[in-house]
Short mmCIF file of C-alpha atoms in Angstrom, two decimals:
data_model
loop_
_atom_site.label_atom_id
_atom_site.label_comp_id
_atom_site.label_asym_id
_atom_site.label_seq_id
_atom_site.Cartn_x
_atom_site.Cartn_y
_atom_site.Cartn_z
CA UNK A 1 0.04 -0.11 0.07
CA UNK A 2 1.26 3.63 -0.68
CA UNK A 3 -0.12 6.66 1.07
CA UNK A 4 0.03 10.21 0.44
CA UNK A 5 -1.25 13.56 1.73
CA UNK A 6 -2.46 16.73 0.50
CA UNK A 7 -3.34 19.51 2.59
CA UNK A 8 -6.16 22.27 1.44
CA UNK A 9 -7.80 25.12 2.82
CA UNK A 10 -11.24 25.23 3.26
CA UNK A 11 -13.56 28.69 3.54
CA UNK A 12 -16.73 28.79 5.28
CA UNK A 13 -19.37 30.82 3.42
CA UNK A 14 -19.58 33.35 6.29
CA UNK A 15 -17.73 33.19 9.76
CA UNK A 16 -19.16 30.93 12.71
CA UNK A 17 -19.14 32.28 16.08
CA UNK A 18 -19.48 30.13 19.50
CA UNK A 19 -19.10 30.84 22.73
CA UNK A 20 -15.32 30.10 22.91
CA UNK A 21 -13.94 31.41 19.33
CA UNK A 22 -15.05 32.37 15.70
CA UNK A 23 -13.60 30.37 12.74
CA UNK A 24 -13.66 31.65 9.29
CA UNK A 25 -11.60 28.52 7.64
CA UNK A 26 -9.94 25.88 8.60
CA UNK A 27 -7.00 23.47 6.98
CA UNK A 28 -7.75 20.04 5.80
CA UNK A 29 -5.52 17.18 5.03
CA UNK A 30 -6.49 14.31 2.73
CA UNK A 31 -4.94 11.12 3.10
CA UNK A 32 -5.06 8.85 -0.16
CA UNK A 33 -4.13 5.14 0.46
CA UNK A 34 -3.58 3.18 -2.93
CA UNK A 35 -3.32 -0.55 -3.30
CA UNK A 36 -3.55 -2.54 -6.65
CA UNK A 37 -5.25 0.22 -8.72
CA UNK A 38 -7.80 1.44 -6.17
CA UNK A 39 -7.47 4.41 -3.84
CA UNK A 40 -9.27 5.09 -0.63
CA UNK A 41 -9.52 8.47 0.75
CA UNK A 42 -9.80 10.11 4.29
CA UNK A 43 -9.80 13.64 5.77
CA UNK A 44 -8.60 15.34 9.36
CA UNK A 45 -9.08 19.04 9.99
CA UNK A 46 -7.23 21.40 12.04
CA UNK A 47 -8.64 22.10 15.16
CA UNK A 48 -7.43 24.77 18.11
CA UNK A 49 -9.62 23.25 20.47
CA UNK A 50 -8.09 19.64 20.00
CA UNK A 51 -4.59 21.06 19.41
CA UNK A 52 -4.08 19.91 16.10
CA UNK A 53 -2.78 22.26 13.18
CA UNK A 54 -2.39 21.43 9.79
CA UNK A 55 1.66 20.67 10.05
CA UNK A 56 0.86 18.35 12.95
CA UNK A 57 -1.86 16.45 10.98
CA UNK A 58 0.66 16.15 8.05
CA UNK A 59 3.29 14.77 10.06
CA UNK A 60 0.95 12.21 12.19
CA UNK A 61 -0.78 11.20 8.95
CA UNK A 62 2.56 10.58 7.15
CA UNK A 63 3.81 8.74 10.15
CA UNK A 64 0.44 6.44 10.10
CA UNK A 65 0.61 5.92 6.17
CA UNK A 66 4.25 4.52 6.52
CA UNK A 67 3.24 2.15 9.47
CA UNK A 68 0.63 0.87 6.66
CA UNK A 69 3.36 -0.60 4.75
CA UNK A 70 3.89 -3.40 7.21
CA UNK A 71 0.40 -4.94 6.17
CA UNK A 72 -0.49 -7.19 3.77
CA UNK A 73 -3.51 -5.30 2.42
CA UNK A 74 -6.43 -2.85 3.49
CA UNK A 75 -8.28 -5.31 5.21
CA UNK A 76 -5.37 -6.40 7.50
CA UNK A 77 -4.24 -2.51 8.27
CA UNK A 78 -8.33 -1.92 8.96
CA UNK A 79 -8.13 -4.62 11.64
CA UNK A 80 -4.90 -3.36 13.23
CA UNK A 81 -6.84 0.31 13.41
CA UNK A 82 -9.75 -1.49 14.88
CA UNK A 83 -7.76 -3.04 17.70
CA UNK A 84 -5.75 0.43 18.35
CA UNK A 85 -2.53 -1.00 17.04
CA UNK A 86 -1.93 2.20 14.52
CA UNK A 87 1.36 3.65 15.11
CA UNK A 88 1.59 2.27 18.42
CA UNK A 89 -1.79 3.13 19.67
CA UNK A 90 -0.62 6.63 20.75
CA UNK A 91 -2.36 8.40 17.59
CA UNK A 92 -4.69 11.41 18.28
CA UNK A 93 -8.27 10.11 17.48
CA UNK A 94 -8.47 12.69 14.69
CA UNK A 95 -5.96 10.75 12.87
CA UNK A 96 -7.13 7.35 13.39
CA UNK A 97 -10.40 8.37 12.25
CA UNK A 98 -9.09 9.79 9.07
CA UNK A 99 -6.70 6.91 8.28
CA UNK A 100 -9.64 4.43 9.40
CA UNK A 101 -12.24 6.38 6.98
CA UNK A 102 -9.49 5.59 3.89
CA UNK A 103 -9.02 2.05 4.70
CA UNK A 104 -13.07 1.56 4.85
CA UNK A 105 -12.97 3.47 1.49
CA UNK A 106 -10.47 1.30 -0.02
CA UNK A 107 -12.16 -1.87 1.36
CA UNK A 108 -15.61 -0.72 -0.02
CA UNK A 109 -14.12 -0.37 -3.23
CA UNK A 110 -12.26 -3.40 -3.43
CA UNK A 111 -15.52 -5.43 -2.56
CA UNK A 112 -18.08 -3.10 -4.26
CA UNK A 113 -19.73 -2.40 -1.09
CA UNK A 114 -20.39 0.84 0.52
CA UNK A 115 -19.15 1.25 4.18
CA UNK A 116 -22.63 0.78 5.79
CA UNK A 117 -22.91 -2.57 4.43
CA UNK A 118 -19.53 -3.40 5.59
CA UNK A 119 -20.97 -2.14 9.07
CA UNK A 120 -23.90 -4.74 9.15
CA UNK A 121 -26.39 -2.11 7.77
CA UNK A 122 -28.55 -3.41 4.98
CA UNK A 123 -29.97 -0.06 4.09
CA UNK A 124 -28.24 3.05 3.00
CA UNK A 125 -29.07 5.30 6.16
CA UNK A 126 -30.96 8.55 5.04
CA UNK A 127 -31.50 11.14 8.26
CA UNK A 128 -32.50 14.63 8.91
CA UNK A 129 -29.56 16.66 9.86
CA UNK A 130 -29.38 19.68 12.15
CA UNK A 131 -27.87 22.83 10.50
CA UNK A 132 -26.21 25.36 12.45
CA UNK A 133 -26.89 29.30 13.14
CA UNK A 134 -23.79 30.77 15.09
CA UNK A 135 -24.06 33.68 17.63
CA UNK A 136 -24.96 36.26 15.32
CA UNK A 137 -27.69 39.46 15.32
CA UNK A 138 -31.18 38.24 15.82
CA UNK A 139 -32.46 39.53 12.15
CA UNK A 140 -29.54 37.67 10.36
CA UNK A 141 -30.47 34.37 12.69
CA UNK A 142 -34.30 35.12 11.56
CA UNK A 143 -33.23 35.32 8.04
CA UNK A 144 -31.28 32.31 8.30
CA UNK A 145 -33.95 30.16 9.81
CA UNK A 146 -36.32 30.86 7.19
CA UNK A 147 -34.41 30.16 4.64
CA UNK A 148 -33.35 26.87 6.11
CA UNK A 149 -37.17 26.20 6.68
CA UNK A 150 -37.80 26.67 3.06
CA UNK A 151 -35.01 24.56 1.98
CA UNK A 152 -36.70 21.81 3.73
CA UNK A 153 -34.35 21.50 7.14
CA UNK A 154 -36.80 19.97 10.23
CA UNK A 155 -33.65 20.76 12.62
CA UNK A 156 -32.05 23.59 13.35
CA UNK A 157 -29.26 24.14 15.82
CA UNK A 158 -28.48 27.68 17.44
CA UNK A 159 -25.30 28.35 18.94
CA UNK A 160 -25.60 30.14 22.42
CA UNK A 161 -23.23 31.33 25.19
CA UNK A 162 -23.45 35.47 24.34
CA UNK A 163 -21.93 37.44 27.35
CA UNK A 164 -25.65 38.69 27.94
CA UNK A 165 -27.59 35.60 27.84
CA UNK A 166 -30.79 37.78 26.55
CA UNK A 167 -29.28 37.68 23.54
CA UNK A 168 -29.10 34.11 23.27
CA UNK A 169 -33.15 34.21 24.29
CA UNK A 170 -33.87 36.47 21.61
CA UNK A 171 -31.98 34.45 19.06
CA UNK A 172 -33.63 31.46 19.76
CA UNK A 173 -37.11 33.43 19.78
CA UNK A 174 -37.01 34.84 16.40
CA UNK A 175 -35.41 31.47 14.80
CA UNK A 176 -38.58 29.89 16.45
CA UNK A 177 -40.93 32.44 14.92
CA UNK A 178 -38.97 32.45 11.67
CA UNK A 179 -39.05 28.44 11.65
CA UNK A 180 -42.12 27.22 13.76
CA UNK A 181 -42.21 23.57 12.65
CA UNK A 182 -38.23 22.94 13.28
CA UNK A 183 -36.79 20.96 16.19
CA UNK A 184 -34.44 23.54 17.82
CA UNK A 185 -31.44 22.44 19.52
CA UNK A 186 -29.60 24.63 21.63
CA UNK A 187 -25.59 24.56 22.19
CA UNK A 188 -23.50 26.66 24.46
CA UNK A 189 -20.17 24.83 24.01
CA UNK A 190 -19.96 24.73 27.60
CA UNK A 191 -19.99 28.59 28.26
CA UNK A 192 -22.73 28.69 31.45
CA UNK A 193 -22.29 28.26 34.94
CA UNK A 194 -24.51 25.82 37.01
CA UNK A 195 -26.52 28.60 38.34
CA UNK A 196 -26.93 30.52 35.00
CA UNK A 197 -28.00 27.06 33.23
CA UNK A 198 -30.48 26.24 35.90
CA UNK A 199 -32.17 29.73 35.45
CA UNK A 200 -32.15 29.84 31.39
CA UNK A 201 -32.92 25.97 30.69
CA UNK A 202 -36.60 26.59 31.81
CA UNK A 203 -36.80 29.78 29.34
CA UNK A 204 -35.72 28.09 26.67
CA UNK A 205 -37.86 25.25 27.06
CA UNK A 206 -40.73 27.55 27.08
CA UNK A 207 -39.61 28.87 23.79
CA UNK A 208 -39.71 25.05 22.44
CA UNK A 209 -36.08 24.13 22.28
CA UNK A 210 -36.03 20.23 21.69
CA UNK A 211 -32.39 19.49 23.72
CA UNK A 212 -29.29 21.68 25.02
CA UNK A 213 -25.77 20.30 24.33
CA UNK A 214 -22.83 20.67 26.81
CA UNK A 215 -24.49 23.59 28.77
CA UNK A 216 -21.78 23.57 31.49
CA UNK A 217 -18.02 23.78 31.09
CA UNK A 218 -16.24 20.52 30.49
CA UNK A 219 -14.29 18.83 33.16
CA UNK A 220 -17.05 18.12 35.85
CA UNK A 221 -19.47 15.29 34.31
CA UNK A 222 -21.04 14.84 37.70
CA UNK A 223 -22.27 18.37 37.66
CA UNK A 224 -23.30 17.78 34.32
CA UNK A 225 -25.44 14.55 35.17
CA UNK A 226 -26.62 16.62 38.15
CA UNK A 227 -28.27 19.35 35.93
CA UNK A 228 -29.53 16.59 33.49
CA UNK A 229 -31.44 15.05 36.39
CA UNK A 230 -33.76 18.34 36.72
CA UNK A 231 -33.13 19.97 33.30
CA UNK A 232 -36.70 20.65 31.77
CA UNK A 233 -34.69 19.69 28.60
CA UNK A 234 -32.78 17.03 27.40
CA UNK A 235 -29.06 17.16 28.24
CA UNK A 236 -26.42 15.91 25.57
CA UNK A 237 -22.85 15.58 26.57
CA UNK A 238 -20.52 16.64 23.93
CA UNK A 239 -17.27 18.18 25.46
CA UNK A 240 -17.54 15.93 28.50
CA UNK A 241 -18.13 12.77 26.27
CA UNK A 242 -14.94 12.24 24.25
CA UNK A 243 -14.45 8.68 24.44
CA UNK A 244 -15.42 5.47 25.54
CA UNK A 245 -14.52 5.65 29.24
CA UNK A 246 -16.61 9.38 29.50
CA UNK A 247 -19.73 8.12 27.91
CA UNK A 248 -19.75 4.89 30.26
CA UNK A 249 -19.66 7.27 33.22
CA UNK A 250 -22.40 9.22 31.84
CA UNK A 251 -24.78 6.54 30.24
CA UNK A 252 -28.11 6.55 31.86
CA UNK A 253 -27.27 9.99 33.61
CA UNK A 254 -27.63 12.34 30.70
CA UNK A 255 -30.12 12.19 27.80
CA UNK A 256 -27.74 11.81 25.08
CA UNK A 257 -23.96 12.04 24.16
CA UNK A 258 -22.35 13.52 21.05
CA UNK A 259 -20.13 11.45 19.24
CA UNK A 260 -17.74 13.17 16.85
CA UNK A 261 -15.53 10.39 14.89
CA UNK A 262 -12.69 13.03 14.81
CA UNK A 263 -13.32 13.19 18.71
CA UNK A 264 -13.50 9.33 19.63
CA UNK A 265 -11.29 8.12 17.17
CA UNK A 266 -13.34 6.60 14.14
CA UNK A 267 -16.27 4.24 13.11
CA UNK A 268 -14.95 1.29 15.24
CA UNK A 269 -15.09 3.39 18.55
CA UNK A 270 -18.32 5.16 17.63
CA UNK A 271 -20.06 1.76 17.45
CA UNK A 272 -18.16 0.71 20.90
CA UNK A 273 -20.29 4.19 22.25
CA UNK A 274 -23.16 3.09 20.74
CA UNK A 275 -22.88 -0.39 22.21
CA UNK A 276 -22.28 1.27 25.52
CA UNK A 277 -25.42 3.25 25.78
CA UNK A 278 -27.79 0.96 24.27
CA UNK A 279 -30.85 0.60 26.63
CA UNK A 280 -29.28 2.85 29.41
CA UNK A 281 -31.93 5.80 28.64
CA UNK A 282 -29.04 7.90 26.62
CA UNK A 283 -29.55 8.36 23.18
CA UNK A 284 -26.61 8.78 20.76
CA UNK A 285 -26.02 12.07 18.92
CA UNK A 286 -23.53 12.04 15.68
CA UNK A 287 -22.04 15.43 15.12
CA UNK A 288 -19.09 16.70 13.40
CA UNK A 289 -16.51 19.25 13.06
CA UNK A 290 -16.53 21.73 9.69
CA UNK A 291 -15.24 19.79 7.01
CA UNK A 292 -15.79 18.53 3.19
CA UNK A 293 -17.83 15.82 2.46
CA UNK A 294 -15.11 13.64 2.44
CA UNK A 295 -15.05 14.02 6.03
CA UNK A 296 -18.40 13.98 6.74
CA UNK A 297 -19.00 10.76 5.23
CA UNK A 298 -17.91 8.10 7.58
CA UNK A 299 -20.44 9.44 10.15
CA UNK A 300 -23.32 9.40 7.35
CA UNK A 301 -22.84 5.71 7.20
CA UNK A 302 -23.52 5.33 10.85
CA UNK A 303 -26.69 7.79 11.11
CA UNK A 304 -28.83 5.16 11.14
CA UNK A 305 -27.98 4.49 14.80
CA UNK A 306 -28.38 8.15 16.00
CA UNK A 307 -31.15 9.86 17.80
CA UNK A 308 -29.93 13.34 16.58
CA UNK A 309 -27.59 14.11 13.73
CA UNK A 310 -25.68 17.25 13.45
CA UNK A 311 -23.91 16.34 10.11
CA UNK A 312 -24.00 19.50 8.50
CA UNK A 313 -19.85 20.85 8.64
CA UNK A 314 -19.75 20.66 4.86
CA UNK A 315 -22.85 22.56 4.23
CA UNK A 316 -20.90 25.71 6.07
CA UNK A 317 -18.08 25.82 3.43
CA UNK A 318 -18.20 28.26 0.69
CA UNK A 319 -17.20 25.39 -1.65
CA UNK A 320 -17.08 21.82 -0.65
CA UNK A 321 -14.64 20.10 -2.76
CA UNK A 322 -16.13 16.61 -2.32
CA UNK A 323 -19.86 15.41 -3.11
CA UNK A 324 -21.87 12.83 -2.34
CA UNK A 325 -23.84 12.59 0.89
CA UNK A 326 -26.36 15.72 0.22
CA UNK A 327 -27.69 17.67 2.78
CA UNK A 328 -28.88 20.90 1.09
CA UNK A 329 -32.54 19.78 1.51
CA UNK A 330 -31.82 19.04 5.21
CA UNK A 331 -31.07 15.38 4.92
CA UNK A 332 -27.75 13.69 4.54
CA UNK A 333 -27.66 10.48 2.55
CA UNK A 334 -25.14 7.26 2.29
CA UNK A 335 -25.92 6.15 -0.89
CA UNK A 336 -25.13 2.58 -2.30
CA UNK A 337 -21.85 3.33 -4.18
CA UNK A 338 -19.19 1.44 -3.17
CA UNK A 339 -16.66 2.95 -0.18
CA UNK A 340 -17.43 5.87 1.48
CA UNK A 341 -19.55 7.04 -1.72
CA UNK A 342 -18.06 10.32 -2.65
CA UNK A 343 -15.97 12.03 -5.16
CA UNK A 344 -14.56 14.94 -6.15
CA UNK A 345 -16.65 17.56 -7.59
CA UNK A 346 -16.20 17.76 -11.37
CA UNK A 347 -14.69 21.59 -11.79
CA UNK A 348 -11.58 20.00 -9.93
CA UNK A 349 -11.61 16.35 -9.94
CA UNK A 350 -7.99 16.43 -11.88
CA UNK A 351 -6.51 18.14 -8.68
CA UNK A 352 -7.93 15.40 -6.51
CA UNK A 353 -7.65 12.32 -7.96
#
């Protein structure tokens, strides 16, 4: 097997402001793995929060790619990733997820099977995805919500955590007015104290918010579980639910856990998390980072396992260089094409092959 990388810049249509930062672009590192005339692709994106810049990702993916040479083929390498043997097991989750995705893509192409079928699902998953509205002036939020509702979006996620909580209340109020039939998710990204959360959650419940993600600062899962016990809204853990052990501590104590493949380490890790919460009363949410359709595709193949899907990272881009999972009408689709089922957009196919 031969591996290579390429780094590109993904520009957002407009800056996305959340409680801890504002982002207008991020770097993506594409991994290609070639074997016997076929190529599998995966993507890792830079993240300040996870401490991964493009140079670090390039180095780690190159190391992981070199490690693949000791395997007889992609099937053997994929098993090595599954059991945690990639580069000694110390590779960051985002890198493991990208390598695993490229291997799944390659194995699927070799067998003529889409990734969801390799994971045991007979039907191609199709699910409604949330679409995020950042911390933005109410008039802009209302216009965006109206546009999304007209396009067919059934779920809208509103970012919160403004210094003045009344700004968040007003933003949700106008979004609800502009999209009265949409399910609303709220995400403060850990910006609230426990006292503020207890004061605000009943008000958001009155506005028809469906659930809230990570209202409290991460690092105190006991406080999050205690809040969930009394909350008028379902509480979904995100930053406090990084990997399997975090989720096990919270299973049955929060209403949901947000699983991002770049956070937990890929599809196999996500499946282990799904198994760990089954029957506990804690639902699975599939989330994402802002990335291209290539980066989002692996999670879409798991979408039938999730109670909530927030797989809109590619929809935030000014130009998505890959295509194949849809989403523009509010629904992401895995499809039945072999592997991940994505391909470079025709305008740039020659540059991405």
